[in-house]
Structure formats: structure tokens, C-alpha cells
XYZ file of C-alpha atoms in Angstrom:
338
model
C 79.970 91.454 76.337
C 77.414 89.420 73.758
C 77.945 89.919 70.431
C 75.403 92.049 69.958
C 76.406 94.516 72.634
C 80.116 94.563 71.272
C 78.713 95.552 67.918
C 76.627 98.591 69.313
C 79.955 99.505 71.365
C 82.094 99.304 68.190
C 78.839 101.836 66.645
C 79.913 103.778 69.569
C 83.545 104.092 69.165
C 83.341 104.896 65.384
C 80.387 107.762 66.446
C 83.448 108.543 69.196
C 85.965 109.247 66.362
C 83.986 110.964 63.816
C 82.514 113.240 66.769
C 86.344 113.974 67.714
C 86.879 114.943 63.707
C 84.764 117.989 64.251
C 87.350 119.689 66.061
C 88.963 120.147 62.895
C 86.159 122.837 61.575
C 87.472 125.269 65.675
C 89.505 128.255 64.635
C 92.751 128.261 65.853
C 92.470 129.976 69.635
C 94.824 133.308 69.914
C 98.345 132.793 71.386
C 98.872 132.649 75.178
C 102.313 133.105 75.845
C 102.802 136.074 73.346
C 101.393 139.500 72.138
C 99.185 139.685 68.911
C 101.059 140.326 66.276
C 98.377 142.326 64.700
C 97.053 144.615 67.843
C 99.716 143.914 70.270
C 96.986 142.641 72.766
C 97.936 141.651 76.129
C 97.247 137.852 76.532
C 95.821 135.985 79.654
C 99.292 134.829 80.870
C 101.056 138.273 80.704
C 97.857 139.487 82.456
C 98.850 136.725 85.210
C 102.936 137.896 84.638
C 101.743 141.407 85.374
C 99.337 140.657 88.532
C 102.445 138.743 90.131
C 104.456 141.445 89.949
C 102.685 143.963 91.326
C 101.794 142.248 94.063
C 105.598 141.105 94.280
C 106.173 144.949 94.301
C 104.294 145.597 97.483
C 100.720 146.624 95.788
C 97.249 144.988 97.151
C 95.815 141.674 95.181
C 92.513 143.161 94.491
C 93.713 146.745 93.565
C 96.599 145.180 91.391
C 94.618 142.965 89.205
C 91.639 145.644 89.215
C 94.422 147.709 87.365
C 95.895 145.082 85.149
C 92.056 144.561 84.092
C 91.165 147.694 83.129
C 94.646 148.392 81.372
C 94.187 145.397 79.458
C 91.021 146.665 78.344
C 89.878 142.940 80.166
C 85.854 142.753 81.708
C 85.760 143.575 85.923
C 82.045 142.158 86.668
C 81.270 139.666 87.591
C 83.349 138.779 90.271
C 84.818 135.321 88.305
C 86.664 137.752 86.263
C 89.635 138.170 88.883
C 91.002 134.651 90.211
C 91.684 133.686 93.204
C 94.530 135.667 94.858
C 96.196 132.009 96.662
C 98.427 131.787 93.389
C 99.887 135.111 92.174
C 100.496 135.835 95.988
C 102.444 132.755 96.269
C 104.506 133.242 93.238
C 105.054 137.159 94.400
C 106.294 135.649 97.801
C 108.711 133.145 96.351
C 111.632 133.555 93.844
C 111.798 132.867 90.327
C 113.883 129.647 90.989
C 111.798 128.785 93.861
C 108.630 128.514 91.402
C 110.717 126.360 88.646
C 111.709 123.857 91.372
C 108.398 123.645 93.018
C 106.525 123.345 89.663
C 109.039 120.420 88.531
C 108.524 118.752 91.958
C 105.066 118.284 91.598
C 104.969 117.629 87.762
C 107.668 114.756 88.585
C 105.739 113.653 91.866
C 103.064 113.465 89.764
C 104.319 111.337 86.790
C 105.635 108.921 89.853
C 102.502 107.911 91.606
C 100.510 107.597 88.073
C 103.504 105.511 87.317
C 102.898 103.263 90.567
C 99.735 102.834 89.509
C 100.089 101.782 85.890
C 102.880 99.948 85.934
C 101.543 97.072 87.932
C 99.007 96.121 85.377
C 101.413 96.202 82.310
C 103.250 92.612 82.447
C 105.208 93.146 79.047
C 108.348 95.766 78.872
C 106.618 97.808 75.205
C 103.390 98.743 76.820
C 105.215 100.247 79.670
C 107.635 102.165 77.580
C 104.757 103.193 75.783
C 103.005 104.289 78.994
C 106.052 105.929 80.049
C 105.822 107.852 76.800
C 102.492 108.815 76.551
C 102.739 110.261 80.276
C 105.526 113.021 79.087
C 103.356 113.682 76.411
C 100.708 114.424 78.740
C 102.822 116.513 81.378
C 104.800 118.218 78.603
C 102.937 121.521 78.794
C 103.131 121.470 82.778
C 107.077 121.823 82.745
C 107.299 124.540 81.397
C 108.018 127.308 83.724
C 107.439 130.494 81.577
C 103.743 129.153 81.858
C 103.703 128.866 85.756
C 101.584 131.787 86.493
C 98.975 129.632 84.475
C 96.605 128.624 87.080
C 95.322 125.352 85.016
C 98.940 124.316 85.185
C 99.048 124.093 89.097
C 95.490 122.630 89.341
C 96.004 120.185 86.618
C 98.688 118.936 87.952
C 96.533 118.788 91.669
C 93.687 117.371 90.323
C 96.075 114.698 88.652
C 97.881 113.710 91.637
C 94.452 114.016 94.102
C 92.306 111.045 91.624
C 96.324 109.238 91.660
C 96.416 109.272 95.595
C 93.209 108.167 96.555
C 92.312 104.621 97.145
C 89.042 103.095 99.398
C 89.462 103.893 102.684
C 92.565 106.708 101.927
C 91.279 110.091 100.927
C 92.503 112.920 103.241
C 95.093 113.513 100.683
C 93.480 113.543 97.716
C 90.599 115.746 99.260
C 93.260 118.140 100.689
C 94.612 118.392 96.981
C 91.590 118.972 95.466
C 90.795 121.590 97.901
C 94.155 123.246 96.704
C 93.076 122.647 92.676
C 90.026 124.198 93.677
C 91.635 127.807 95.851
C 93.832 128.103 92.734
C 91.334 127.457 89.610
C 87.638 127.845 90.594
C 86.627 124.952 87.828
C 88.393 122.530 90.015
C 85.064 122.719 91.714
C 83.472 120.153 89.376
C 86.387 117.686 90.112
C 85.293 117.996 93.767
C 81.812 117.117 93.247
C 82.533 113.506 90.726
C 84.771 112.651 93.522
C 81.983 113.246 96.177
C 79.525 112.072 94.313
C 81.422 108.665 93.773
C 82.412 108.541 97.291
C 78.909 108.221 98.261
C 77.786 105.659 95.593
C 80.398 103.245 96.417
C 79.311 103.985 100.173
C 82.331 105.593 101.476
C 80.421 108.008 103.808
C 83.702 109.641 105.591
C 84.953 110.726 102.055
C 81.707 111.951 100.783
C 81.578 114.321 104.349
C 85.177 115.643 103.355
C 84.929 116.293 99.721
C 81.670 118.131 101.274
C 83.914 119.598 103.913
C 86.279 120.830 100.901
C 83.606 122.001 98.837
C 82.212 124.511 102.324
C 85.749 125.880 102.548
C 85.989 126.714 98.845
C 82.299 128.106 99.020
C 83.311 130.371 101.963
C 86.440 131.330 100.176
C 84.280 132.464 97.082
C 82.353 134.591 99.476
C 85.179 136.499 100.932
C 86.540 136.622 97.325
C 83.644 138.458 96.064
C 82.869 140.706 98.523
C 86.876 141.783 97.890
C 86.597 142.189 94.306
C 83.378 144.210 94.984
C 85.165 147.000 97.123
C 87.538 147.519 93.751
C 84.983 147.714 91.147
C 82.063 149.897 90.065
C 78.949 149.548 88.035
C 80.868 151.103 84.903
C 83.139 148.867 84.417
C 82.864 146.834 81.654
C 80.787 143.084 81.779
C 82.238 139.806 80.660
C 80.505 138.895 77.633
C 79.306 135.521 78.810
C 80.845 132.220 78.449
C 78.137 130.724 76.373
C 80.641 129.854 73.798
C 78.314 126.527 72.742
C 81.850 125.348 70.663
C 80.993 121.912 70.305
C 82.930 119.022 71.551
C 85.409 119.666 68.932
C 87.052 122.724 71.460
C 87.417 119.749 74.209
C 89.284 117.664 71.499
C 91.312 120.587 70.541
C 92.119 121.875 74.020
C 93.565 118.609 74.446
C 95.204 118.520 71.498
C 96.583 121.975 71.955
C 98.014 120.996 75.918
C 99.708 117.668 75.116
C 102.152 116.126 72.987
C 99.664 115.898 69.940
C 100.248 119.290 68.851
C 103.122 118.191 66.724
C 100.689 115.856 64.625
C 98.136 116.798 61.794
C 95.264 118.005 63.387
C 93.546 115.035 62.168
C 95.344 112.211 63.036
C 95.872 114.226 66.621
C 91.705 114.036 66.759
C 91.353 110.194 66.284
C 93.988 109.892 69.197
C 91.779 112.162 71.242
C 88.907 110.172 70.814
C 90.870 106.448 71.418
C 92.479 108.038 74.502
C 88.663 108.430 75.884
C 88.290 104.514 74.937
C 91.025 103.412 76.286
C 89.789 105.479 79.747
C 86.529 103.716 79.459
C 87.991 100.264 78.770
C 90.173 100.245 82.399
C 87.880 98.542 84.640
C 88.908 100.411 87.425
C 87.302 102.708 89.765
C 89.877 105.636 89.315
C 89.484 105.090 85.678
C 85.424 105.099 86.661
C 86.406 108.635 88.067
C 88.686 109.836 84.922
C 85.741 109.162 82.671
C 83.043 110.780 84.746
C 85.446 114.185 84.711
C 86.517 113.736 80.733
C 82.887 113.250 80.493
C 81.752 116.621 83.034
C 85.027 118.762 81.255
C 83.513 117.328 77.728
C 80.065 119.111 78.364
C 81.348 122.156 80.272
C 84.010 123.332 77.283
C 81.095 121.895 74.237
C 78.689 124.298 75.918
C 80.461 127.034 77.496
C 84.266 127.782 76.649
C 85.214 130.093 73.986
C 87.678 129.846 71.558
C 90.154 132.163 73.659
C 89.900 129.827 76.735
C 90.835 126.923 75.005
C 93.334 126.806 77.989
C 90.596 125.208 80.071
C 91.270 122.002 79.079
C 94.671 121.853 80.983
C 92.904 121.184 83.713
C 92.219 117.478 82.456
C 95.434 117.294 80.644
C 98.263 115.741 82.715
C 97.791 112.249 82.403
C 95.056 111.992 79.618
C 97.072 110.509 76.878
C 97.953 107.104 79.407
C 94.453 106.258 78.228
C 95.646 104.732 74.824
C 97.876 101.939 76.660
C 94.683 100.317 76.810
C 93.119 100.491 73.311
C 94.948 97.788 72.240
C 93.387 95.517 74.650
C 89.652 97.372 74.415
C 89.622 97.064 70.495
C 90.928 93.410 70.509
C 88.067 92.623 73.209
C 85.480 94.203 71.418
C 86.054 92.598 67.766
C 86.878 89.257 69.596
């Protein structure tokens, strides 16, 4: 860079950090792994919990969750109120170990290939302990298996290894994974369409046609999904309020807060991270980092203007290897002042 662009940069990073500051003025989001204390409310996961077990038990997807819904005093219209069944009848099919395994397998599978791709451009042996590091503090929240019927956790985790997998000219594998992110966690979609939408910049026609392949199937499978959910709900039940939330990006810095590592640290000092994590993402001159900052950058806008405090959870999504970003603001902030 010329001088004068480093100094409008620097401008930009300091904006950066105070902008990630406002997420200490967003109420602290409701518990999701436990009751209320005050009302006993059900919470999302043990609305998950409760869906997998009835359909473990023998009962239909659609007429199980329509249940768990209204018992839970949850909205039934519009459709994007029930997920996707591919989850909850997966874990109703499998065992309780069965789950644990296969979530550690692909949490650790994971870690590995982000590892094979870090570790290459770290010569010295502290910045790869320190990426090391600030992976588990990413992945933390993703090994935990009382959280498994989460379906950010699984998609995360897809949508981690799918950007980790794909290189020019290899894609089937991260398209099929994003296809899976996508039947499990219906946001997934906008992961889908940065990928395809890169894939035909660079001029990688084949990829662009499967990501558009991907994104057919997933439309059809919304289809069938509605027209389900239609034949188990009625004009009287009750309407989600909207998702117009309009939070600020101080939710996306605290949803990221909240799903890694950071949680242990003052809020504060957990924000400024946040917001040198996204440098360090925009300093890798890379085209998967290219790719990790166009999705911080789509997640950014979609949980400022539409999340709620209660789905803070969406963030997760984004999670898994986030905090790998700061190996490289050591570098970006000695470049910039130099």
C-alpha cells in the first residue's frame, strides 16, 4: 500500500474496533441449554431434545414438532418455523453414543484440514501454537455433545470443512458439504451463494453449475418441506413475530463472542478480539480467506439487520474456525504502520 492508503486502512481498523465496542450496549440473550429460572420456559434446544425423541419414539416429523410447537407455546406459520426434518431424524435413528462419536469425528476432521492449511504458511513454532490454540477456541462450543441437536453446530462445522476442502479445480466435496449445511440449517443457503458467486468470478464455470446444482436441490427440498408443514398447521395458529430484530452489528460480535473461547474474557476486551479476528481474515491474501470475509461480511449484515436477541445462536454457523483470523494481525498491523 502508499502511505496514504495505509493511513485510511488504519482509519478503518480503529472504526472496526470501536464498531465491535457496541456490542457491549446487547442484552444478554436467554439461556439455551436450560429452563428460565423465572417462567420455566422451554428453550430452543430442549425444543430440538423433545422433537428427537418423539420421532425416536415412533411419532411422524411434522406431527411431532407441530406438537412440541404448540406445547411450547412456540409460533407454527410460516413454514421456517419447523426445521428441516434431515437432523432430528438422524439423531432419532442413531444412538446416543453414535451422535457423540460422529459429532467429535467431524469437529476433529475439521480442526485437521484447517490445520493443513494453516500450518504451511506459519514458518516459526509460536504462531503455530498460537494457531493451534485459537482453533480449540473456535471449535470449543462444537464438542459439546449435550448441544448436538443444535442444528448450527452440525452446519457450522459443514460449512467449515466445505470453504477448508475446496481448492481451484476441486469442489465436488465442498459443494456436497454445503449441500448438507444447507438440508440441516436453512441459513447455510447464503454460504452456498458467496461460494457460487466466487466460483464464477474467478471463472470456474463447473463449480458455479454445482453450487447452482446444490442450491436446486435445497430449493426443491424447501418445497416439499412446506407443503409438509402445511398439512399440520392451520390458520389459528399463532405467527412468528418477524425477525426484523435490526440489533446492530454488536449481536454479530456478541454471537461470536458467546460461541467461542472469548466468553471467559470481559466483554470488552472479548469485542476488540472480535473485531482484529475480522482483520486478520482480511489481511490473508488468499482466496479462501477472500471467501471467509465475503461470509463474515454476508453473516455481519444478516444478524445487524435481522436476528433477535434470542437467536443469538445464529452466529455458530460462522464460528468454528473464526478466531484463526488473529494469527495474522501481527503481520497486518506491522504492514500497515510500516
Amino acid at each position: 500500500m502508499k502511505p496514504a492508503t495505509a493511513r485510511i486502512a488504519i482509519g478503518l481498523v480503529v472504526f472496526l474496533l470501536l464498531l465491535s465496542l457496541t456490542s457491549l450496549w446487547i442484552a444478554d440473550p436467554p439461556a439455551i441449554s436450560a429452563a428460565s429460572q423465572s417462567d420455566r420456559a422451554p428453550t430452543d434446544l430442549a425444543l430440538y431434545d423433545q422433537i428427537v425423541a418423539g420421532v425416536r419414539h415412533g411419532g411422524n416429523y411434522y406431527d411431532v414438532t407441530a406438537q412440541a410447537l404448540r406445547a411450547g407455546d412456540y409460533p407454527l406459520r410460516p413454514f421456517v418455523t419447523f426445521r428441516l426434518p434431515g437432523l432430528a431424524v438422524i439423531e432419532a435413528a442413531l444412538p446416543p453414543l453414535a451422535i457423540r462419536v460422529l459429532l467429535y469425528a467431524l469437529a476433529s476432521l475439521t480442526a485437521f484440514v484447517w490445520l493443513t492449511r494453516l500450518m504451511p504458511l506459519l514458518s516459526r513454532l509460536a504462531p503455530r501454537i498460537a494457531v493451534v490454540i485459537l482453533l480449540a477456541g473456535s471449535i470449543l462450543a462444537f464438542v459439546q455433545p449435550e448441544l448436538a441437536a443444535f442444528h448450527e453446530i452440525w452446519a457450522g462445522l459443514l460449512v467449515a470443512l466445505s470453504l477448508a476442502l475446496r481448492r481451484p479445480g476441486r469442489w465436488i466435496e465442498a459443494v456436497a458439504l454445503g449441500l448438507a449445511a444447507m438440508l440441516i440449517r436453512e441459513t447455510a443457503l447464503l454460504y452456498a451463494l458467496v461460494m457460487a458467486l466466487f466460483a464464477w468470478i474467478e471463472g470456474e464455470r463447473r463449480e458455479a453449475i454445482g453450487w447452482a446444482a446444490a442450491i436446486a436441490i435445497f430449493a426443491a427440498v424447501i418445497g416439499a418441506h412446506a407443503w409438509a408443514v402445511a398439512q399440520v398447521t392451520g390458520p389459528l395458529d399463532p405467527a412468528s413475530p418477524g425477525w426484523l430484530g435490526m440489533q446492530g452489528f454488536g449481536l454479530f460480535v456478541k454471537s461470536l463472542v458467546l460461541a467461542t473461547a472469548l466468553q471467559i474474557l470481559p466483554l470488552w476486551l472479548a469485542a476488540l478480539l472480535i473485531g482484529l479476528a475480522l482483520l486478520g481474515w482480511f489481511a490473508w491474501d488468499d482466496p479462501i480467506a477472500l471467501r471467509m470475509v465475503a461470509l463474515l461480511g454476508v453473516w455481519a449484515a444478516l444478524m445487524s439487520g435481522f436476528a433477535r436477541i434470542d437467536t443469538f445462536y445464529w452466529g455458530l454457523i460462522v464460528a468454528p474456525i473464526f478466531l484463526t483470523g488473529l494469527v495474522f494481525v501481527p503481520d497486518a498491523l506491522r504492514d500497515l504502520f510500516a
